[in-house]
Coordinates of C-alpha atoms in Angstrom, one line a residue:
Chain Y
M1 CA 136.7 213.4 2.8
A2 CA 136.8 216.8 4.4
R3 CA 135.0 218.1 1.3
R4 CA 132.3 215.5 1.3
T5 CA 131.8 216.4 5.2
L6 CA 131.2 219.5 3.9
R7 CA 128.4 219.1 1.6
L8 CA 127.0 217.2 4.1
I9 CA 126.6 219.5 6.5
A10 CA 125.6 221.9 4.7
T11 CA 122.9 220.3 3.1
L12 CA 121.9 219.3 6.5
G13 CA 121.8 222.5 6.9
V14 CA 119.6 224.1 4.8
A15 CA 117.3 220.8 5.0
S16 CA 116.8 221.5 8.3
A17 CA 116.2 225.2 7.8
V18 CA 113.7 224.4 5.3
M19 CA 111.7 220.9 7.5
L20 CA 111.8 223.6 10.7
V21 CA 109.6 226.6 9.0
A22 CA 107.4 223.5 7.5
A23 CA 107.5 222.6 11.1
G24 CA 105.3 225.8 12.2
P25 CA 101.7 224.4 13.1
A26 CA 103.7 221.3 14.6
W27 CA 104.8 223.9 17.4
A28 CA 101.8 225.2 17.3
A29 CA 99.2 222.1 18.1
G30 CA 101.9 221.2 21.2
E31 CA 99.2 220.6 23.7
T32 CA 97.8 218.0 25.8
I33 CA 94.3 215.6 24.6
G34 CA 92.2 217.2 27.3
G35 CA 92.9 220.8 26.9
C36 CA 93.0 220.8 22.7
V37 CA 89.5 218.7 22.8
L38 CA 88.7 221.8 25.6
E39 CA 89.7 224.1 23.5
Q40 CA 88.3 223.1 20.2
V41 CA 84.7 222.7 21.8
H42 CA 84.9 225.8 23.2
H43 CA 85.7 227.4 20.1
A44 CA 82.9 225.2 18.5
E45 CA 80.6 227.0 20.9
E46 CA 81.8 230.0 20.1
E47 CA 81.4 229.7 16.7
Y48 CA 77.4 228.1 17.4
G49 CA 76.1 228.7 20.1
S50 CA 76.0 225.2 21.5
L51 CA 77.3 221.6 20.6
G52 CA 73.3 220.8 19.5
A53 CA 73.6 222.9 17.1
V54 CA 77.4 221.7 15.6
E55 CA 75.5 218.6 15.5
A56 CA 72.9 219.5 13.7
D57 CA 74.6 221.4 11.4
E58 CA 76.2 218.2 9.0
K59 CA 80.0 220.0 7.3
A60 CA 80.2 222.0 10.8
F61 CA 80.0 218.7 12.5
K62 CA 82.4 217.3 10.7
A63 CA 85.0 219.6 10.6
F64 CA 84.5 219.5 13.9
E65 CA 85.7 216.2 14.3
E66 CA 88.1 217.0 12.1
D67 CA 89.7 219.1 14.5
L68 CA 89.7 217.2 17.3
E69 CA 91.2 214.1 15.3
G70 CA 93.5 216.5 15.0
C71 CA 93.6 216.6 19.4
V72 CA 94.5 212.7 19.3
E73 CA 96.6 212.3 16.6
A74 CA 100.7 213.9 15.5
P75 CA 99.9 217.4 14.6
S76 CA 102.1 217.4 11.9
P77 CA 102.2 214.1 9.4
I78 CA 105.4 214.1 8.6
L79 CA 108.1 215.6 11.7
P80 CA 108.0 214.4 14.8
E81 CA 108.3 217.4 17.8
L82 CA 110.1 220.4 16.9
D83 CA 111.9 219.7 19.9
E84 CA 112.9 216.7 19.7
I85 CA 113.8 217.1 15.8
I86 CA 116.4 220.0 17.2
W87 CA 117.6 218.1 20.1
G88 CA 117.3 214.8 18.4
G89 CA 119.2 215.7 15.4
L90 CA 122.0 217.4 17.4
A91 CA 122.7 214.6 19.2
F92 CA 122.1 212.1 15.9
L93 CA 124.7 214.6 14.2
I94 CA 127.3 214.3 17.3
L95 CA 127.6 210.9 17.3
F96 CA 127.6 210.1 14.3
A97 CA 130.4 213.0 14.0
F98 CA 131.8 210.6 16.5
M99 CA 131.3 207.6 14.7
W100 CA 133.3 209.5 11.3
W101 CA 135.9 210.4 13.3
K102 CA 137.1 207.2 15.4
G103 CA 134.2 204.5 13.9
F104 CA 134.6 205.0 10.1
P105 CA 138.5 204.9 10.1
A106 CA 138.1 201.1 11.8
V107 CA 135.4 200.3 10.0
K108 CA 137.1 201.2 6.2
R109 CA 140.3 199.1 7.7
A110 CA 137.7 196.4 8.3
M111 CA 136.6 196.5 5.0
D112 CA 139.5 197.1 3.4
A113 CA 141.4 193.9 4.6
R114 CA 137.9 192.0 4.1
S115 CA 138.4 192.7 0.4
E116 CA 142.6 191.9 0.3
K117 CA 141.7 188.5 1.8
I118 CA 138.8 187.5 -0.3
R119 CA 141.8 189.3 -3.1
A120 CA 144.1 187.5 -2.0
D121 CA 142.1 184.3 -1.7
L122 CA 140.9 184.3 -5.4
D123 CA 144.9 185.5 -6.3
A124 CA 145.4 182.2 -4.3
A125 CA 143.2 179.8 -6.1
D126 CA 144.5 181.4 -9.4
T127 CA 147.6 180.3 -9.0
A128 CA 146.7 176.8 -6.9
K129 CA 144.5 176.5 -10.6
A130 CA 148.0 177.7 -13.0
D131 CA 150.1 174.9 -11.3
A132 CA 147.1 172.6 -11.2
M133 CA 147.2 173.4 -15.4
R134 CA 150.6 173.1 -15.3
T135 CA 151.3 169.6 -12.9
K136 CA 148.5 168.4 -15.4
S137 CA 150.2 169.2 -19.1
E138 CA 152.9 167.7 -17.4
Y139 CA 151.3 164.8 -16.0
E140 CA 149.7 164.6 -19.6
A141 CA 153.3 164.6 -21.6
Q142 CA 154.9 161.7 -19.3
L143 CA 152.0 159.5 -20.2
A144 CA 152.3 160.2 -23.6
E145 CA 156.1 159.5 -23.5
A146 CA 155.4 156.2 -21.0
K147 CA 152.7 155.2 -23.7
T148 CA 155.0 155.4 -26.4
A149 CA 157.6 154.1 -24.4
A150 CA 155.3 151.3 -23.3
A151 CA 154.5 150.6 -27.5
A152 CA 158.0 150.2 -28.4
I153 CA 158.6 147.6 -25.4
I154 CA 155.6 145.7 -26.5
D155 CA 157.4 146.2 -30.4
E156 CA 160.4 144.9 -29.0
A157 CA 158.6 142.3 -27.1
R158 CA 156.4 140.3 -29.7
G159 CA 159.6 140.7 -32.5
Q160 CA 161.2 138.8 -30.0
A161 CA 158.7 136.2 -29.8
D162 CA 158.4 135.8 -33.4
Q163 CA 162.1 135.7 -33.3
L164 CA 161.9 132.9 -30.5
R165 CA 159.3 130.8 -32.1
Q166 CA 160.8 130.7 -35.9
D167 CA 164.2 129.6 -33.7
L168 CA 162.0 127.0 -31.7
Q169 CA 159.9 125.9 -34.7
A170 CA 163.1 125.8 -37.3
R171 CA 164.7 123.5 -34.9
A172 CA 161.7 121.2 -33.9
E173 CA 161.7 121.2 -37.6
A174 CA 165.4 120.2 -37.7
D175 CA 164.7 117.8 -35.2
I176 CA 162.3 115.7 -36.4
A177 CA 164.2 115.4 -39.5
E178 CA 167.1 114.2 -38.0
Q179 CA 164.8 111.8 -36.1
R180 CA 163.2 110.9 -39.3
T181 CA 166.3 110.3 -41.2
R182 CA 167.4 108.1 -38.1
A183 CA 164.4 106.3 -38.2
A184 CA 164.4 105.2 -41.1
A185 CA 167.9 104.0 -41.2
D186 CA 167.6 101.9 -38.2
I187 CA 163.9 100.8 -40.3
E188 CA 166.9 100.0 -43.0
S189 CA 169.3 98.2 -40.7
S190 CA 166.6 96.4 -39.1
R191 CA 165.3 95.2 -42.0
R192 CA 168.0 94.2 -43.5
Q193 CA 168.8 92.0 -40.0
A194 CA 165.8 90.6 -40.7
I195 CA 166.7 89.9 -44.0
D196 CA 169.9 88.1 -43.0
D197 CA 168.0 86.4 -39.9
L198 CA 165.6 84.7 -42.0
R199 CA 168.2 83.8 -44.9
T200 CA 170.1 82.4 -41.9
E201 CA 167.1 80.8 -40.3
V202 CA 165.7 79.3 -43.6
A203 CA 168.8 77.8 -45.0
A204 CA 169.1 76.3 -41.7
I205 CA 165.3 74.8 -42.0
A206 CA 165.4 74.1 -45.6
V207 CA 169.1 72.2 -45.7
G208 CA 167.5 70.0 -42.5
A209 CA 164.3 69.5 -44.8
A210 CA 166.2 68.6 -47.7
E211 CA 169.0 66.5 -45.7
R212 CA 165.8 64.2 -44.5
V213 CA 163.6 64.1 -48.1
V214 CA 167.4 63.4 -50.1
G215 CA 169.5 61.8 -47.0
A216 CA 172.9 62.5 -47.5
S217 CA 173.7 62.6 -50.7
L218 CA 174.2 66.4 -51.1
D219 CA 176.8 68.1 -49.0
A220 CA 175.7 71.1 -47.0
D221 CA 177.7 73.5 -48.8
V222 CA 175.3 72.7 -52.3
H223 CA 172.9 73.1 -50.5
R224 CA 173.3 76.6 -49.1
S225 CA 174.1 77.3 -52.6
L226 CA 171.1 76.4 -53.7
I227 CA 168.9 78.1 -51.8
D228 CA 170.7 81.4 -51.4
G229 CA 169.7 81.6 -55.0
Y230 CA 166.3 80.4 -55.0
I231 CA 166.0 82.7 -51.7
D232 CA 167.2 85.7 -53.8
E233 CA 164.6 84.8 -56.1
V234 CA 161.9 85.2 -53.7
A235 CA 163.7 88.5 -52.6
G236 CA 163.8 90.3 -55.8
A237 CA 160.2 88.7 -56.6
G238 CA 159.2 90.4 -52.9
S239 CA 161.0 93.8 -53.1
N240 CA 159.2 94.3 -56.6
G241 CA 155.8 93.4 -55.2
D242 CA 156.5 95.7 -52.6
G243 CA 157.6 98.7 -54.5
S244 CA 159.9 99.9 -51.9
Chain L
M1 CA 95.2 213.3 53.4
L2 CA 92.0 210.9 53.0
S3 CA 90.3 214.2 53.0
L4 CA 92.5 215.8 50.7
L5 CA 92.4 213.2 48.5
A6 CA 88.5 213.6 48.2
Q7 CA 88.4 216.7 47.5
T8 CA 90.2 216.1 44.2
A9 CA 87.3 215.0 41.4
P10 CA 87.0 211.6 41.3
G11 CA 88.4 211.9 37.5
E12 CA 92.0 212.7 38.7
F13 CA 91.7 211.1 41.6
L14 CA 91.3 207.9 39.6
D15 CA 94.0 209.0 37.1
G16 CA 96.2 209.5 40.1
L17 CA 95.5 206.3 40.8
K18 CA 96.1 204.8 37.8
A19 CA 99.2 206.3 37.2
I20 CA 100.7 205.1 41.1
G21 CA 99.2 201.9 39.3
A22 CA 101.3 202.1 35.6
G23 CA 104.6 203.2 37.6
L24 CA 104.2 200.8 39.9
G25 CA 103.1 197.6 38.0
Y26 CA 105.8 198.6 35.8
G27 CA 108.8 199.3 37.8
L28 CA 107.8 195.6 39.7
A29 CA 107.2 193.7 36.5
A30 CA 111.2 194.9 35.6
V31 CA 112.5 193.5 39.4
G32 CA 112.7 189.9 37.8
P33 CA 113.9 190.1 34.5
G34 CA 116.1 193.1 36.0
V35 CA 118.0 190.0 38.2
G36 CA 117.4 187.4 35.6
I37 CA 119.3 188.7 32.9
G38 CA 122.1 189.5 35.2
L39 CA 122.2 186.3 35.7
V40 CA 122.0 184.7 32.4
V41 CA 125.0 187.3 30.6
G42 CA 127.0 186.7 33.9
N43 CA 127.2 183.1 33.0
A44 CA 127.3 183.6 29.6
I45 CA 130.6 185.6 30.5
T46 CA 132.1 183.2 32.2
S47 CA 131.8 180.0 29.9
M48 CA 133.0 182.7 26.9
A49 CA 136.3 183.2 29.5
R50 CA 136.6 179.3 29.9
Q51 CA 136.0 178.3 27.2
P52 CA 137.1 181.2 24.3
E53 CA 137.0 178.5 21.0
S54 CA 132.7 178.6 22.2
A55 CA 132.3 182.3 22.1
G56 CA 130.2 182.6 19.3
M57 CA 127.8 179.6 19.9
V58 CA 127.8 181.4 24.2
R59 CA 126.5 184.9 22.4
T60 CA 123.8 183.3 20.2
T61 CA 122.4 181.3 23.4
M62 CA 122.6 184.1 25.6
F63 CA 120.8 186.5 23.2
L64 CA 117.6 183.8 23.1
G65 CA 117.9 183.7 26.9
I66 CA 117.3 187.9 27.1
A67 CA 114.8 187.5 24.6
F68 CA 112.7 185.2 26.8
T69 CA 113.8 186.7 29.6
E70 CA 113.4 190.5 28.6
A71 CA 109.4 189.3 27.0
L72 CA 108.4 190.0 31.3
A73 CA 109.6 193.3 31.2
L74 CA 108.6 194.2 28.3
I75 CA 104.3 193.0 28.9
G76 CA 104.9 195.0 31.8
F77 CA 106.3 198.0 30.2
V78 CA 102.7 197.4 27.7
V79 CA 100.1 197.4 30.8
F80 CA 102.5 200.5 31.7
I81 CA 101.4 202.3 28.3
L82 CA 98.2 201.0 28.3
L83 CA 97.3 202.4 31.7
L84 CA 98.3 205.8 30.7
P85 CA 96.2 208.5 31.3
Chain T
M1 CA 100.6 216.6 29.7
S2 CA 102.3 218.3 31.8
I3 CA 104.5 217.8 34.9
L4 CA 106.5 220.8 37.1
A5 CA 106.1 223.0 33.8
L6 CA 107.6 220.2 31.5
E7 CA 105.1 220.0 28.3
F8 CA 104.8 216.5 27.6
P9 CA 103.2 215.6 24.5
P10 CA 100.2 212.6 24.7
Y11 CA 101.2 209.5 23.7
S12 CA 99.5 209.9 20.9
H13 CA 101.3 212.5 19.3
L14 CA 103.5 210.9 19.3
F15 CA 102.4 207.6 17.7
D16 CA 99.5 208.2 15.7
W17 CA 100.7 210.1 12.6
P18 CA 97.4 211.6 10.8
T19 CA 97.6 210.0 7.1
I20 CA 98.4 212.0 3.7
W21 CA 97.0 210.6 0.8
L22 CA 94.3 208.5 -0.3
D23 CA 92.4 209.4 3.5
G24 CA 89.9 207.4 4.1
T25 CA 90.5 204.0 1.9
P26 CA 92.5 200.5 3.0
L27 CA 95.3 201.7 1.7
A28 CA 95.9 205.5 3.3
I29 CA 99.0 206.8 4.0
N30 CA 100.6 208.2 7.1
K31 CA 104.3 208.6 7.9
T32 CA 104.6 204.9 9.1
V33 CA 104.2 203.6 5.5
L34 CA 105.7 205.7 3.9
I35 CA 109.2 204.4 6.4
Y36 CA 107.8 200.6 5.7
L37 CA 108.1 201.6 2.2
A38 CA 111.5 203.0 1.9
A39 CA 112.5 200.3 4.6
T40 CA 111.4 197.9 1.5
A41 CA 112.9 201.0 -0.5
A42 CA 116.4 200.0 1.1
T43 CA 116.6 196.8 1.4
M44 CA 115.8 196.2 -2.1
V45 CA 118.6 198.3 -3.1
L46 CA 121.0 197.5 -0.8
F47 CA 121.7 194.4 -2.6
G48 CA 120.2 195.1 -5.9
L49 CA 123.6 196.9 -5.6
A50 CA 125.8 194.3 -4.0
G51 CA 124.2 192.1 -6.5
R52 CA 125.0 194.1 -10.0
P53 CA 127.9 192.1 -11.9
R54 CA 131.1 193.1 -12.0
E55 CA 134.0 192.0 -13.2
S56 CA 136.4 190.7 -10.5
L57 CA 134.6 189.5 -7.2
V58 CA 136.2 191.7 -4.7
P59 CA 133.6 193.3 -2.6
V60 CA 133.4 197.0 -3.4
G61 CA 131.6 199.3 -0.5
V62 CA 128.7 198.6 0.0
Q63 CA 128.6 195.0 -1.2
H64 CA 130.5 194.3 1.8
V65 CA 127.4 195.7 4.3
A66 CA 125.1 193.3 2.1
E67 CA 127.6 190.3 2.3
S68 CA 129.0 190.4 6.0
G69 CA 124.9 190.8 6.5
V70 CA 124.1 187.0 4.7
N71 CA 127.2 185.8 6.3
F72 CA 126.0 186.8 9.9
I73 CA 122.9 186.0 9.4
E74 CA 124.3 182.1 7.6
N75 CA 126.7 181.3 11.0
S76 CA 125.4 182.6 13.9
V77 CA 121.8 182.5 13.2
V78 CA 120.9 179.4 10.5
M79 CA 124.0 177.4 11.2
Q80 CA 123.4 177.5 15.4
T81 CA 119.8 177.1 15.4
I82 CA 118.6 174.9 12.7
G83 CA 121.4 173.8 10.9
P84 CA 122.6 172.9 7.2
D85 CA 118.9 171.4 6.5
G86 CA 117.9 175.5 7.3
R87 CA 119.8 177.4 4.3
K88 CA 117.0 177.1 2.1
F89 CA 114.8 179.3 5.1
M90 CA 118.0 181.9 4.5
P91 CA 116.3 184.4 1.8
F92 CA 113.3 185.0 4.3
L93 CA 115.5 185.0 7.1
T94 CA 117.6 187.5 5.6
S95 CA 115.5 189.9 3.8
M96 CA 113.5 189.9 7.4
F97 CA 116.9 191.1 8.9
F98 CA 117.2 194.3 6.7
F99 CA 113.3 195.5 6.5
I100 CA 113.4 195.4 10.1
L101 CA 116.7 197.1 10.8
F102 CA 115.6 199.3 8.2
S103 CA 112.4 200.4 9.5
N104 CA 113.8 200.4 13.5
I105 CA 117.1 202.6 13.1
T106 CA 114.6 205.5 12.0
E107 CA 114.1 205.9 15.3
V108 CA 117.6 208.0 15.2
I109 CA 117.7 209.8 11.8
P110 CA 117.0 213.6 12.1
F111 CA 113.4 214.3 10.3
I112 CA 112.0 211.5 10.6
Q113 CA 112.9 209.9 14.1
F114 CA 110.0 207.9 14.3
P115 CA 110.4 203.9 14.9
A116 CA 107.7 202.2 12.5
N117 CA 108.2 199.1 14.5
G118 CA 106.7 201.5 17.3
R119 CA 103.1 200.5 15.4
M120 CA 102.3 196.9 16.0
A121 CA 101.1 196.5 12.4
I122 CA 104.1 194.9 10.8
P123 CA 105.8 193.2 14.1
I124 CA 102.8 191.7 14.3
T125 CA 102.1 190.8 10.5
L126 CA 105.4 189.0 10.7
A127 CA 104.6 187.1 13.4
L128 CA 102.2 185.9 12.2
L129 CA 103.4 185.0 9.2
V130 CA 106.5 183.4 11.2
W131 CA 103.7 181.7 13.2
V132 CA 102.4 179.7 9.8
I133 CA 105.9 179.0 8.9
Y134 CA 107.2 177.3 11.8
N135 CA 103.6 175.4 11.4
V136 CA 103.5 174.5 8.1
V137 CA 107.1 173.6 8.4
G138 CA 106.7 171.5 11.8
V139 CA 103.5 169.5 9.6
K140 CA 105.5 168.4 6.1
S141 CA 109.0 167.4 8.2
Q142 CA 107.2 165.2 10.9
G143 CA 103.7 164.6 9.6
L144 CA 100.6 166.9 10.9
F145 CA 99.9 163.9 14.3
G146 CA 103.5 163.7 14.8
Y147 CA 104.0 167.7 15.2
L148 CA 100.8 167.8 17.7
K149 CA 102.6 165.0 19.5
N150 CA 105.9 166.2 19.7
S151 CA 105.0 169.7 20.7
I152 CA 102.2 169.1 23.0
F153 CA 104.0 166.4 24.5
P154 CA 107.9 167.1 24.3
P155 CA 109.9 163.4 25.4
D156 CA 111.7 163.2 28.0
V157 CA 109.2 164.5 30.6
P158 CA 108.3 162.8 33.3
K159 CA 104.6 161.1 32.3
V160 CA 103.1 162.2 35.1
L161 CA 104.1 165.9 34.4
Y162 CA 102.1 165.6 31.0
I163 CA 98.9 167.1 33.6
I164 CA 101.3 170.3 34.1
V165 CA 103.1 170.5 30.8
T166 CA 100.7 170.1 28.1
P167 CA 98.4 172.9 29.1
I168 CA 101.7 175.4 28.4
E169 CA 103.1 174.8 25.8
L170 CA 99.9 174.2 24.2
V171 CA 99.6 178.0 25.1
S172 CA 103.0 179.0 24.5
T173 CA 103.3 177.5 21.3
F174 CA 100.1 178.2 19.5
V175 CA 99.2 181.4 21.3
V176 CA 102.0 183.3 23.3
R177 CA 104.6 182.8 20.4
P178 CA 103.8 185.1 18.1
F179 CA 102.0 187.7 20.4
S180 CA 105.5 187.9 22.5
L181 CA 107.3 188.1 19.0
A182 CA 105.2 190.9 17.8
I183 CA 105.4 192.6 21.8
R184 CA 109.4 192.0 21.8
L185 CA 109.3 194.6 18.7
W186 CA 107.2 197.0 19.4
A187 CA 107.6 197.3 23.2
N188 CA 111.5 197.5 22.8
M189 CA 110.5 200.5 19.6
V190 CA 108.2 202.1 22.0
A191 CA 110.4 202.5 25.2
G192 CA 113.5 203.8 22.8
H193 CA 110.8 206.4 21.2
L194 CA 109.8 207.1 24.6
L195 CA 113.2 207.7 26.0
L196 CA 114.3 209.9 23.0
V197 CA 111.3 212.3 23.3
T198 CA 111.7 212.3 27.2
F199 CA 115.6 213.4 26.9
A200 CA 114.5 215.4 23.8
I201 CA 112.1 217.4 26.1
L202 CA 113.7 217.7 29.0
T203 CA 116.8 219.0 27.1
A204 CA 114.4 221.8 25.2
T205 CA 112.3 223.0 29.1
L206 CA 116.0 223.0 30.5
W207 CA 117.6 225.2 27.5
D208 CA 114.5 227.5 27.7
F209 CA 115.3 228.2 32.0
F210 CA 118.9 228.1 31.8
Y211 CA 121.6 226.9 29.5
V212 CA 124.3 224.7 32.0
P213 CA 122.2 222.0 33.0
A214 CA 120.4 221.2 29.2
A215 CA 124.0 220.0 28.8
L216 CA 122.6 217.3 31.4
P217 CA 120.4 215.4 29.1
F218 CA 122.2 216.2 26.6
V219 CA 124.1 214.0 27.2
M220 CA 122.0 210.6 27.9
L221 CA 120.4 211.8 24.4
I222 CA 123.6 211.0 22.8
L223 CA 124.5 208.2 24.9
M224 CA 120.6 207.2 24.7
T225 CA 121.2 208.3 20.6
A226 CA 123.5 205.0 19.7
F227 CA 121.7 203.0 22.4
E228 CA 119.0 203.1 20.3
I229 CA 121.3 202.1 17.2
L230 CA 122.1 199.1 19.4
V231 CA 118.5 198.4 19.8
S232 CA 117.5 198.3 16.6
L233 CA 120.2 196.0 15.5
L234 CA 119.7 194.0 18.4
Q235 CA 115.8 193.7 18.3
A236 CA 116.0 193.0 14.1
F237 CA 118.8 190.2 14.9
I238 CA 116.4 188.7 17.8
F239 CA 113.7 188.7 15.9
T240 CA 115.8 186.7 13.2
I241 CA 116.7 184.9 15.2
L242 CA 113.7 183.7 17.6
T243 CA 112.5 183.0 13.9
A244 CA 115.1 180.4 13.3
V245 CA 114.5 178.9 16.4
Y246 CA 111.0 178.0 16.2
I247 CA 111.0 177.1 12.7
G248 CA 113.9 174.7 13.0
G249 CA 111.8 173.5 16.6
S250 CA 109.4 172.6 14.5
M251 CA 112.3 170.7 11.9
H252 CA 114.1 168.6 14.9
P253 CA 111.8 168.1 17.4
A254 CA 114.7 165.4 18.5
H255 CA 116.1 169.2 19.1

C-alpha cells in the first residue's frame, strides 16, 4: 500500500508540474472584466488609431471581438484559476490522505464484511440445497420402499381373497350338493309315503266298492290281495311310463 | 453622506446599490429557510430518537423536507448571482 | 473585482469556459461538455466493471460500489416513495444518480475543480425529462382526465379552498417543479464552487501577505472540500428522490 501511495503522489506531482506550466496564460489574464475590456480597447486604439478604424477592417474587428470574448470567458479552456488549482488541490490532497488514513480502513472493513456475508449466504444456500437434495433422495428411497411394500401387501391380500373365494365357493358347492341329495331323499321318501298312503286308501275304497257290488261274498283278505296285485301292476306300468 | 454618494459616478452608485440589494436579498432569503431547516431536522431527530426502527423512513422524508425548504434560500441565491455587477 | 486588494476573478471567469473544439457548431465542446462526457464514461465503466461475468457470485472491489448504489436506490428511494411497482424506474433513477454524482464530484478533483452542474444545461434538461416522464406516467396510470383532476383538484380538501388551492397546484405541478428541481442542483453547485474559489483565493492572498494567517482559510478550505463532497452526494440523492416522489405522486394519486 505504501508503494501505491508513493506512486500516486509522484504521478500527481508530475501532473501538477505539467499543468502549472500549461496554466501560465491563465494566470496572466486574471483581471476584472471591465479592466480587461478597457485594456483591449486601448490596445486596439493604439494599433489602428481609433475604434472606427477597427470596425471598418473586418479582420481586425474579428480579432478584437475574440479579445473581448477572452475578457468574459474563463482565461484557460481547461484549467481553473491558478490559486484554486494550488490551494484547492492541496486541500483535496490533505483530505484525501486523511480519508485514506482513517476512512479507507473502515470502508475496506465494510466491503470485506459485505463480501464475507454474501459468501456466507451463498455457502449457506449451497448447504441448504445439498441438505434438501439429500432429504429428497431419502424421501424418494422411502417412497420406493413404501411402494414395493404396498405392492407386496396388495398381492398378499389378493391371494388371500382368492383363497377365501375358492374356499367359500367350495363350501357353497358342497352345501348345494348336500342339500340337493337331501332334497332328493326327501322327495323319495315322500313319494314312497304317498304311494303307501294311496295304496291303503285305494284298497279301502276298492274294497268298499267291491263289497257294495259283490256283497259279502268275499272276505276282506282276498280283496286286499287282489287289489294289491292290481296296484302293483299299475304302479309298474306308471313308473315305466315316467321313465324314472 | 448623500453628497458623498452624489459625487461618485452614477454607474458606480448603481453598482453599489446593486451590491447592497444583492447582499440584503440573499441574507433575508436565507433567514426563513434557515429556521425552517432547523425545525425539519430537529423534529426528525426527535422522532428518530423516539422510534429508532423508523429512522430510515424519517431520514428520507427529512431530506425531502430539507430539499423543499432549501429551494427558497436557493432562489435568493440565484437573485444574488443575477444582481452581481 | 478587487476588494481590499483581494483579486477576485469575475463570476464569468469561473463558469464560462471557452470552446476547445468544433467552434461555432452546435456540437461545440468546452470543459463542461468534457466533464459530462467523462461522467457518462465513468458511470458506464463503473457498471461495466461491476456487471462483468464472474465465476463467483461474491462481489469484489468496485462491484461493491455499484451494488451498494443499486441497493441504496432500491431501498431508500424507490421503496420509500413509489413502492414495489416503481422497480421499472430503477435503471433510470440509478443511472441518473451516478451521472449527477460524477458530474458534481469534479468540483473537488484537482485540475478539474469545476462542477459541471454549475452550468444550467444538464440540470434543466434532466428536469424537463423528469417533467415529461412523470406527466406521461400520470396520464398512463390515471387517464388524462383523472390525472388532471387529481393534480389540480387534490382530494381531501374542502370545496371552498379550491379557489386558492387550484391555481397554486396548477402552477406548482406543471410549471415550478422542473425549474425548482433544476435550480436546486445548479445553485447548490454554483454556491459550492464559489465557496471553494473564495477560500482558495483568500488563502493565496494571505499567503502572499504573510504565511501564518493563511492557515485559517486553508483549514476552512479543507473542511469545505469535505462538505462539498457531501453536498455532491446529497444533491444527486435529492434530485433522484424528488424524481421518484414526482413519479410516485402521479402513479398513486391517493398518497
